[in-house]
Amino acid sequence: MLAPCLPALVSCVLCAARRRALLVGSSHALAGLLALLTLTLTLAPAAFAADDLMPLAEVRPGLACRGLTVVRGTEISDFRADVVDVVSESFGGPAIIVRVAGGAAEPSGVAEGFSGSPILCPGSDGRERIAGALAATTGDKDNRLAVATPIEELLRVTPLPPIRQAPERAGPAGSTATGANASLAKRSSGGSSAPTPRSRPLRAPLVLSGVSRRLLARLARVAARHGLAVTAAASAPTSGPAASDLRPGSAIAAALVAGDVSAAAVGTLTYRDGNRVWAFGHPLGDLSGRGGGPGDGLSAGALGRRSLFLQGAYVFGIVDAPTTPLSAAYKLAAPTPGVLGSVTNDRSAGVAGLIGAPPASIPLEVGVRDLDTGRAVTLRAALADETPLDIEGGPAFGVALTLAAALDRAVGAEAPRTTDRLCISLVVRQLPLPLGGCGTFFDGGAVDVATLATTLVERFDREPLGLSAIRIRLRRRSGAPEAFIDSASGPRRARPGSTITVAVRVTVRRGGRRTLRFPLRLPRKLRPGTTVVRIRAVPADQQPRGAGSELENVLSALFSGQASAESELPAPRSPLELAFAVRSLLPVNGIAARIGKAGDRLVWRNDAMRLRGRAQFRLRIDAPRRR
């Protein structure tokens, strides 16, 4: 590896430049210095050379190999991985069967999170070479018999450049290896299939950090109903490895959400060539759970081109007797702060990415204040933006998760009845003003609406639309004042175009009776005679949902691949219609009136309490005065 020698190399380059400066002048020396530095820095990150890879043809039963992974902190440990057999193409794809023991494999055997662990086997010259990436177990009781994806199969997954805008709708990309590893990949006799159908892929459980145990329990309960595994750990206690420190065996994370709250799949880096990396040995699938079926886990299928955060990971330890929906032991881990690059390709043989270039992302800021206690919490995160790739659900999931975490930290309770004031600001590059607005919610609905608003923007595809920032503010107080309309009255007579005072008699829940008064302007074109003024509470009567059940409903809808109230979502055809659609999600509370045969219109806005019911009264319309 050249990274440890980097200072010495740079020193040599500087010495050579000084000598050359004496001969050819400073300008030529500077050009030479830049060229040499560029070459040096390009070569330095390479962890293994192409001749450090072992083609499948050289792998044979009985080879005493070893695997590399992290089981504590960020330090790489090894374990025995003796080759039992080499699986032929007839089993659905070439694979290496290994039996693990000792070292990092004790006492749990292969655990979730070992995905991508490089398997190093001795060549004919005795030197170790990477032969494959750990990808699955066979389902044996002790998790000792495992399956590895051959390294040439993994190298067929091409690290693609991070997306900056919507790509051309050409055919599938990234299925052909390029660069120094192309020759090795061509030796493979099969396609880029993952482990055999009889194996059990090592699922990449959705790892959350920045959430409490209480919130995790609710998330895990919902995810389990959809066959998904969710784990959580405290935030990583270290800044994590630098990009230059990533090497085969390092713990890494492919993250959907990164920041004060994170959501990621944790695995192991298999191979590195300069700034290009390969990992996992199996597909990631949809990290937000959308589109997966029960029992599919989070690796239900490769999604092709991706745009996820590449981060380091810190491992707290191995949970070898899980009580979660995971059926096998797993690594208790969390992504480390800082984005090291991008995960850009997700195929059946594994994933690939680039170190250095970050993916397109959406900054999110969520602020929650508990009006009962005055406690305020602000969380910031970045959301991986894969909407240009038609992979939906990530930003909406990130909004729901971060808002739920902020509510949990600020309020820390699930009151039976609540009043929320929600303000949403969705900044879109193509529009002069942000989308969104403010609305008051009684007994839940705020998290649902914030998620649906983000979903609306995600799904808008009539023209390019760049969501550049999301800002959410929520103020909550316990209790939901409520009043029931008993009757309404007004003056006996009025003229068209005049303004009358309407008195509404209400019964306040646990508060006695009150009279509410508001002005009502009559239409100018009312005909003389008796008309009926009908009033009703808006929005329409609805049953309280409760803040606790609301979050579970939202997450259940996201995990199942269908946003709650999705069938009722509008389908805007222009950015202007999109702006109205987002605004229409926010409730307007008050009273609407209908005079005669005219349609309803909001005549009085009241966010102090929820009104229910309707009433009416008769009004004599006199002829307008003659001028």
mmCIF file of C-alpha atoms in Angstrom, residues 133-428:
data_model
loop_
_atom_site.group_PDB
_atom_site.id
_atom_site.type_symbol
_atom_site.label_atom_id
_atom_site.label_comp_id
_atom_site.label_asym_id
_atom_site.label_seq_id
_atom_site.Cartn_x
_atom_site.Cartn_y
_atom_site.Cartn_z
ATOM 1 C CA ALA A 133 -16.639 -11.217 -1.014
ATOM 2 C CA LEU A 134 -18.666 -12.837 1.755
ATOM 3 C CA ALA A 135 -22.301 -12.567 0.717
ATOM 4 C CA ALA A 136 -24.559 -15.191 2.300
ATOM 5 C CA THR A 137 -24.942 -17.995 4.778
ATOM 6 C CA THR A 138 -26.365 -21.399 3.992
ATOM 7 C CA GLY A 139 -28.781 -21.333 6.908
ATOM 8 C CA ASP A 140 -26.826 -23.745 9.094
ATOM 9 C CA LYS A 141 -27.504 -23.501 12.807
ATOM 10 C CA ASP A 142 -24.135 -22.024 13.800
ATOM 11 C CA ASN A 143 -23.736 -19.694 10.786
ATOM 12 C CA ARG A 144 -20.417 -21.319 9.927
ATOM 13 C CA LEU A 145 -21.007 -22.321 6.320
ATOM 14 C CA ALA A 146 -21.037 -19.227 4.109
ATOM 15 C CA VAL A 147 -21.104 -18.230 0.459
ATOM 16 C CA ALA A 148 -18.782 -15.721 -1.187
ATOM 17 C CA THR A 149 -19.281 -13.914 -4.472
ATOM 18 C CA PRO A 150 -16.152 -14.380 -6.679
ATOM 19 C CA ILE A 151 -14.130 -11.195 -6.926
ATOM 20 C CA GLU A 152 -14.387 -11.056 -10.721
ATOM 21 C CA GLU A 153 -18.164 -11.129 -10.438
ATOM 22 C CA LEU A 154 -18.066 -8.190 -8.036
ATOM 23 C CA LEU A 155 -15.675 -6.254 -10.276
ATOM 24 C CA ARG A 156 -18.232 -6.401 -13.081
ATOM 25 C CA VAL A 157 -20.127 -3.763 -11.113
ATOM 26 C CA THR A 158 -18.729 -0.497 -12.446
ATOM 27 C CA PRO A 159 -18.353 2.503 -10.121
ATOM 28 C CA LEU A 160 -20.352 5.186 -11.938
ATOM 29 C CA PRO A 161 -19.906 8.949 -11.567
ATOM 30 C CA PRO A 162 -22.328 10.565 -9.096
ATOM 31 C CA ILE A 163 -25.428 12.014 -10.706
ATOM 32 C CA ARG A 164 -25.804 15.769 -10.836
ATOM 33 C CA GLN A 165 -29.022 15.929 -12.824
ATOM 34 C CA ALA A 166 -31.569 13.586 -14.354
ATOM 35 C CA PRO A 167 -29.679 11.064 -16.527
ATOM 36 C CA GLU A 168 -30.507 10.201 -20.105
ATOM 37 C CA ARG A 169 -33.067 7.420 -20.283
ATOM 38 C CA ALA A 170 -30.806 4.938 -21.995
ATOM 39 C CA GLY A 171 -30.562 1.264 -21.150
ATOM 40 C CA PRO A 172 -29.175 -0.130 -17.899
ATOM 41 C CA ALA A 173 -25.720 1.152 -17.100
ATOM 42 C CA GLY A 174 -22.824 -0.179 -15.101
ATOM 43 C CA SER A 175 -22.889 -3.870 -15.897
ATOM 44 C CA THR A 176 -19.483 -3.960 -17.590
ATOM 45 C CA ALA A 177 -16.154 -3.682 -15.815
ATOM 46 C CA THR A 178 -13.662 -1.075 -16.973
ATOM 47 C CA GLY A 179 -10.142 -0.032 -16.134
ATOM 48 C CA ALA A 180 -7.402 -2.157 -14.600
ATOM 49 C CA ASN A 181 -9.827 -4.837 -13.430
ATOM 50 C CA ALA A 182 -11.495 -5.495 -16.796
ATOM 51 C CA SER A 183 -9.178 -8.309 -17.798
ATOM 52 C CA LEU A 184 -9.803 -10.230 -14.587
ATOM 53 C CA ALA A 185 -13.566 -9.750 -14.856
ATOM 54 C CA LYS A 186 -13.556 -11.111 -18.413
ATOM 55 C CA ARG A 187 -12.170 -14.421 -17.200
ATOM 56 C CA SER A 188 -15.426 -15.213 -15.450
ATOM 57 C CA SER A 189 -17.515 -17.820 -17.209
ATOM 58 C CA GLY A 190 -20.820 -16.600 -15.747
ATOM 59 C CA GLY A 191 -22.924 -13.500 -15.298
ATOM 60 C CA SER A 192 -22.963 -11.233 -12.278
ATOM 61 C CA SER A 193 -25.339 -13.356 -10.236
ATOM 62 C CA ALA A 194 -25.238 -13.274 -6.461
ATOM 63 C CA PRO A 195 -25.143 -16.382 -4.240
ATOM 64 C CA THR A 196 -26.973 -19.572 -5.034
ATOM 65 C CA PRO A 197 -30.759 -19.764 -4.578
ATOM 66 C CA ARG A 198 -30.231 -22.236 -1.736
ATOM 67 C CA SER A 199 -28.257 -19.697 0.255
ATOM 68 C CA ARG A 200 -29.640 -16.988 2.530
ATOM 69 C CA PRO A 201 -28.286 -13.557 1.578
ATOM 70 C CA LEU A 202 -26.810 -11.565 4.419
ATOM 71 C CA ARG A 203 -29.451 -8.883 4.741
ATOM 72 C CA ALA A 204 -28.303 -5.326 5.270
ATOM 73 C CA PRO A 205 -30.564 -4.284 8.170
ATOM 74 C CA LEU A 206 -31.512 -0.619 8.173
ATOM 75 C CA VAL A 207 -29.243 0.840 10.842
ATOM 76 C CA LEU A 208 -30.550 3.981 12.533
ATOM 77 C CA SER A 209 -28.646 6.379 14.750
ATOM 78 C CA GLY A 210 -29.809 9.479 16.557
ATOM 79 C CA VAL A 211 -33.072 7.810 17.676
ATOM 80 C CA SER A 212 -34.111 6.783 21.187
ATOM 81 C CA ARG A 213 -34.902 3.244 22.307
ATOM 82 C CA ARG A 214 -38.560 4.205 22.535
ATOM 83 C CA LEU A 215 -38.670 5.407 18.942
ATOM 84 C CA LEU A 216 -36.613 2.432 17.753
ATOM 85 C CA ALA A 217 -39.101 0.025 19.316
ATOM 86 C CA ARG A 218 -41.927 1.638 17.374
ATOM 87 C CA LEU A 219 -39.938 1.656 14.126
ATOM 88 C CA ALA A 220 -38.864 -1.964 14.528
ATOM 89 C CA ARG A 221 -42.432 -3.035 15.299
ATOM 90 C CA VAL A 222 -43.737 -1.438 12.107
ATOM 91 C CA ALA A 223 -40.841 -2.695 9.980
ATOM 92 C CA ALA A 224 -41.280 -6.258 11.252
ATOM 93 C CA ARG A 225 -44.840 -6.333 9.924
ATOM 94 C CA HIS A 226 -43.367 -5.808 6.454
ATOM 95 C CA GLY A 227 -40.539 -8.320 6.794
ATOM 96 C CA LEU A 228 -37.881 -5.640 7.318
ATOM 97 C CA ALA A 229 -35.109 -5.519 9.890
ATOM 98 C CA VAL A 230 -34.304 -2.290 11.737
ATOM 99 C CA THR A 231 -31.558 -1.876 14.331
ATOM 100 C CA ALA A 232 -30.106 1.169 16.044
ATOM 101 C CA ALA A 233 -27.025 2.196 17.955
ATOM 102 C CA ALA A 234 -25.754 5.301 19.639
ATOM 103 C CA SER A 235 -23.964 7.811 17.447
ATOM 104 C CA ALA A 236 -20.416 6.745 16.645
ATOM 105 C CA PRO A 237 -18.015 7.935 19.380
ATOM 106 C CA THR A 238 -15.279 8.693 16.865
ATOM 107 C CA SER A 239 -14.863 10.714 13.711
ATOM 108 C CA GLY A 240 -14.188 7.462 11.897
ATOM 109 C CA PRO A 241 -11.613 6.556 9.283
ATOM 110 C CA ALA A 242 -10.391 9.068 6.776
ATOM 111 C CA ALA A 243 -10.924 8.298 3.104
ATOM 112 C CA SER A 244 -7.254 7.360 2.794
ATOM 113 C CA ASP A 245 -7.684 4.759 5.558
ATOM 114 C CA LEU A 246 -10.424 2.749 3.824
ATOM 115 C CA ARG A 247 -9.109 -0.625 2.746
ATOM 116 C CA PRO A 248 -10.383 -4.185 2.318
ATOM 117 C CA GLY A 249 -12.028 -5.231 5.574
ATOM 118 C CA SER A 250 -13.020 -1.708 6.669
ATOM 119 C CA ALA A 251 -16.559 -1.197 7.963
ATOM 120 C CA ILE A 252 -18.555 1.113 5.686
ATOM 121 C CA ALA A 253 -22.107 2.405 5.410
ATOM 122 C CA ALA A 254 -24.329 3.118 2.419
ATOM 123 C CA ALA A 255 -26.564 5.838 3.828
ATOM 124 C CA LEU A 256 -29.949 7.191 2.819
ATOM 125 C CA VAL A 257 -29.932 9.842 5.559
ATOM 126 C CA ALA A 258 -26.772 11.348 7.083
ATOM 127 C CA GLY A 259 -26.467 13.861 9.901
ATOM 128 C CA ASP A 260 -27.937 14.230 13.394
ATOM 129 C CA VAL A 261 -30.174 11.322 12.394
ATOM 130 C CA SER A 262 -28.949 8.657 10.002
ATOM 131 C CA ALA A 263 -30.321 5.621 8.186
ATOM 132 C CA ALA A 264 -27.897 3.301 6.446
ATOM 133 C CA ALA A 265 -26.898 -0.246 5.596
ATOM 134 C CA VAL A 266 -23.601 -1.288 7.190
ATOM 135 C CA GLY A 267 -21.292 -3.759 5.494
ATOM 136 C CA THR A 268 -17.652 -4.387 4.674
ATOM 137 C CA LEU A 269 -15.418 -2.967 1.963
ATOM 138 C CA THR A 270 -14.135 -5.755 -0.289
ATOM 139 C CA TYR A 271 -11.729 -4.103 -2.697
ATOM 140 C CA ARG A 272 -10.284 -0.702 -3.505
ATOM 141 C CA ASP A 273 -8.568 0.553 -6.645
ATOM 142 C CA GLY A 274 -7.600 4.216 -6.280
ATOM 143 C CA ASN A 275 -10.816 6.091 -5.551
ATOM 144 C CA ARG A 276 -13.040 3.202 -6.721
ATOM 145 C CA VAL A 277 -14.459 0.793 -4.154
ATOM 146 C CA TRP A 278 -16.526 -2.407 -4.145
ATOM 147 C CA ALA A 279 -18.451 -3.841 -1.186
ATOM 148 C CA PHE A 280 -21.265 -5.991 0.256
ATOM 149 C CA GLY A 281 -21.130 -8.903 -2.231
ATOM 150 C CA HIS A 282 -24.930 -8.734 -2.638
ATOM 151 C CA PRO A 283 -27.419 -6.036 -3.662
ATOM 152 C CA LEU A 284 -28.579 -3.341 -1.267
ATOM 153 C CA GLY A 285 -32.090 -3.146 -2.664
ATOM 154 C CA ASP A 286 -34.409 -0.409 -1.447
ATOM 155 C CA LEU A 287 -33.205 0.937 1.900
ATOM 156 C CA SER A 288 -36.475 2.778 2.526
ATOM 157 C CA GLY A 289 -38.335 -0.543 2.191
ATOM 158 C CA ARG A 290 -40.544 0.588 -0.713
ATOM 159 C CA GLY A 291 -41.293 -2.213 -3.113
ATOM 160 C CA GLY A 292 -40.064 -5.047 -0.904
ATOM 161 C CA GLY A 293 -42.329 -7.834 0.137
ATOM 162 C CA PRO A 294 -42.561 -9.657 3.425
ATOM 163 C CA GLY A 295 -39.435 -11.641 4.099
ATOM 164 C CA ASP A 296 -37.462 -9.859 1.397
ATOM 165 C CA GLY A 297 -35.292 -7.996 3.847
ATOM 166 C CA LEU A 298 -33.515 -4.934 2.583
ATOM 167 C CA SER A 299 -31.732 -6.739 -0.214
ATOM 168 C CA ALA A 300 -34.763 -7.792 -2.205
ATOM 169 C CA GLY A 301 -33.223 -6.857 -5.519
ATOM 170 C CA ALA A 302 -30.572 -4.735 -7.171
ATOM 171 C CA LEU A 303 -31.812 -1.314 -8.244
ATOM 172 C CA GLY A 304 -29.016 -0.449 -10.675
ATOM 173 C CA ARG A 305 -27.648 3.054 -10.613
ATOM 174 C CA ARG A 306 -27.700 4.637 -7.155
ATOM 175 C CA SER A 307 -26.861 7.883 -5.414
ATOM 176 C CA LEU A 308 -26.206 7.129 -1.728
ATOM 177 C CA PHE A 309 -23.762 8.481 0.831
ATOM 178 C CA LEU A 310 -20.594 6.450 1.387
ATOM 179 C CA GLN A 311 -19.484 6.670 5.016
ATOM 180 C CA GLY A 312 -17.214 4.868 7.396
ATOM 181 C CA ALA A 313 -18.774 2.858 10.229
ATOM 182 C CA TYR A 314 -18.012 2.197 13.886
ATOM 183 C CA VAL A 315 -18.833 -1.254 15.265
ATOM 184 C CA PHE A 316 -19.852 -1.489 18.931
ATOM 185 C CA GLY A 317 -19.900 -5.269 18.909
ATOM 186 C CA ILE A 318 -21.711 -8.378 17.711
ATOM 187 C CA VAL A 319 -25.222 -9.184 18.940
ATOM 188 C CA ASP A 320 -25.139 -12.980 18.788
ATOM 189 C CA ALA A 321 -28.592 -13.689 20.299
ATOM 190 C CA PRO A 322 -30.891 -11.064 18.783
ATOM 191 C CA THR A 323 -34.415 -10.495 20.020
ATOM 192 C CA THR A 324 -35.180 -8.355 16.954
ATOM 193 C CA PRO A 325 -36.818 -9.645 13.728
ATOM 194 C CA LEU A 326 -33.313 -10.522 12.533
ATOM 195 C CA SER A 327 -32.934 -14.269 12.510
ATOM 196 C CA ALA A 328 -29.133 -14.173 12.719
ATOM 197 C CA ALA A 329 -26.491 -12.397 14.725
ATOM 198 C CA TYR A 330 -25.690 -8.880 13.562
ATOM 199 C CA LYS A 331 -23.167 -6.111 14.017
ATOM 200 C CA LEU A 332 -24.281 -3.299 16.310
ATOM 201 C CA ALA A 333 -22.838 -0.410 14.335
ATOM 202 C CA ALA A 334 -23.372 3.194 13.316
ATOM 203 C CA PRO A 335 -22.101 5.359 10.452
ATOM 204 C CA THR A 336 -19.264 7.689 11.426
ATOM 205 C CA PRO A 337 -19.633 11.441 10.827
ATOM 206 C CA GLY A 338 -18.654 12.778 7.445
ATOM 207 C CA VAL A 339 -19.373 11.672 3.903
ATOM 208 C CA LEU A 340 -16.419 9.975 2.208
ATOM 209 C CA GLY A 341 -17.920 9.520 -1.251
ATOM 210 C CA SER A 342 -20.827 7.989 -3.158
ATOM 211 C CA VAL A 343 -22.379 4.557 -3.624
ATOM 212 C CA THR A 344 -23.305 4.690 -7.301
ATOM 213 C CA ASN A 345 -24.083 1.170 -8.534
ATOM 214 C CA ASP A 346 -26.186 -1.609 -7.013
ATOM 215 C CA ARG A 347 -26.088 -4.971 -8.795
ATOM 216 C CA SER A 348 -26.798 -8.561 -7.909
ATOM 217 C CA ALA A 349 -23.113 -9.247 -7.248
ATOM 218 C CA GLY A 350 -22.629 -6.261 -4.936
ATOM 219 C CA VAL A 351 -22.259 -2.512 -4.911
ATOM 220 C CA ALA A 352 -19.626 -0.093 -6.177
ATOM 221 C CA GLY A 353 -18.865 3.547 -5.559
ATOM 222 C CA LEU A 354 -16.359 6.352 -5.610
ATOM 223 C CA ILE A 355 -14.380 7.945 -2.800
ATOM 224 C CA GLY A 356 -14.246 11.743 -2.830
ATOM 225 C CA ALA A 357 -17.218 12.863 -4.890
ATOM 226 C CA PRO A 358 -20.363 13.182 -2.731
ATOM 227 C CA PRO A 359 -23.793 12.308 -4.159
ATOM 228 C CA ALA A 360 -26.553 14.788 -4.895
ATOM 229 C CA SER A 361 -28.362 15.543 -1.647
ATOM 230 C CA ILE A 362 -31.098 17.640 -0.076
ATOM 231 C CA PRO A 363 -30.327 19.497 3.173
ATOM 232 C CA LEU A 364 -33.038 19.058 5.795
ATOM 233 C CA GLU A 365 -33.594 21.117 8.938
ATOM 234 C CA VAL A 366 -36.299 20.185 11.437
ATOM 235 C CA GLY A 367 -37.134 22.274 14.488
ATOM 236 C CA VAL A 368 -39.624 21.162 17.165
ATOM 237 C CA ARG A 369 -40.734 23.088 20.254
ATOM 238 C CA ASP A 370 -42.788 21.742 23.144
ATOM 239 C CA LEU A 371 -45.026 24.656 24.143
ATOM 240 C CA ASP A 372 -45.816 23.012 27.496
ATOM 241 C CA THR A 373 -42.194 22.882 28.689
ATOM 242 C CA GLY A 374 -40.451 25.331 26.348
ATOM 243 C CA ARG A 375 -37.941 22.674 25.259
ATOM 244 C CA ALA A 376 -36.761 23.096 21.664
ATOM 245 C CA VAL A 377 -34.757 20.725 19.456
ATOM 246 C CA THR A 378 -33.288 21.326 16.000
ATOM 247 C CA LEU A 379 -31.958 18.437 13.910
ATOM 248 C CA ARG A 380 -30.090 18.715 10.632
ATOM 249 C CA ALA A 381 -29.477 15.984 8.089
ATOM 250 C CA ALA A 382 -28.739 15.439 4.424
ATOM 251 C CA LEU A 383 -31.074 13.283 2.340
ATOM 252 C CA ALA A 384 -29.745 11.255 -0.576
ATOM 253 C CA ASP A 385 -31.623 12.439 -3.662
ATOM 254 C CA GLU A 386 -32.335 9.510 -5.981
ATOM 255 C CA THR A 387 -35.472 10.945 -7.579
ATOM 256 C CA PRO A 388 -33.640 11.599 -10.903
ATOM 257 C CA LEU A 389 -33.146 7.821 -11.003
ATOM 258 C CA ASP A 390 -36.866 7.186 -10.380
ATOM 259 C CA ILE A 391 -36.058 5.702 -6.967
ATOM 260 C CA GLU A 392 -38.665 7.309 -4.748
ATOM 261 C CA GLY A 393 -39.296 7.283 -1.029
ATOM 262 C CA GLY A 394 -35.860 8.252 0.299
ATOM 263 C CA PRO A 395 -36.491 11.967 1.020
ATOM 264 C CA ALA A 396 -40.000 11.239 2.346
ATOM 265 C CA PHE A 397 -38.602 8.561 4.655
ATOM 266 C CA GLY A 398 -35.856 10.941 5.805
ATOM 267 C CA VAL A 399 -38.414 13.655 6.599
ATOM 268 C CA ALA A 400 -40.634 11.248 8.577
ATOM 269 C CA LEU A 401 -37.674 9.786 10.486
ATOM 270 C CA THR A 402 -36.045 13.128 11.344
ATOM 271 C CA LEU A 403 -39.330 14.781 12.345
ATOM 272 C CA ALA A 404 -40.211 11.779 14.524
ATOM 273 C CA ALA A 405 -36.775 11.901 16.176
ATOM 274 C CA ALA A 406 -37.059 15.642 16.832
ATOM 275 C CA LEU A 407 -40.538 15.202 18.339
ATOM 276 C CA ASP A 408 -39.263 12.365 20.506
ATOM 277 C CA ARG A 409 -36.374 14.473 21.818
ATOM 278 C CA ALA A 410 -38.350 17.667 22.379
ATOM 279 C CA VAL A 411 -41.584 16.212 23.763
ATOM 280 C CA GLY A 412 -40.592 12.758 24.990
ATOM 281 C CA ALA A 413 -44.199 11.669 25.470
ATOM 282 C CA GLU A 414 -47.236 10.524 23.531
ATOM 283 C CA ALA A 415 -50.089 12.639 24.843
ATOM 284 C CA PRO A 416 -53.553 11.269 24.029
ATOM 285 C CA ARG A 417 -54.530 14.586 22.420
ATOM 286 C CA THR A 418 -52.292 17.256 20.920
ATOM 287 C CA THR A 419 -52.372 20.480 18.940
ATOM 288 C CA ASP A 420 -49.601 20.990 16.370
ATOM 289 C CA ARG A 421 -48.659 24.053 14.357
ATOM 290 C CA LEU A 422 -46.678 22.855 11.332
ATOM 291 C CA CYS A 423 -44.801 25.043 8.848
ATOM 292 C CA ILE A 424 -43.205 23.472 5.755
ATOM 293 C CA SER A 425 -40.783 25.124 3.336
ATOM 294 C CA LEU A 426 -39.695 23.136 0.260
ATOM 295 C CA VAL A 427 -37.169 25.146 -1.728
ATOM 296 C CA VAL A 428 -37.266 24.363 -5.449
#
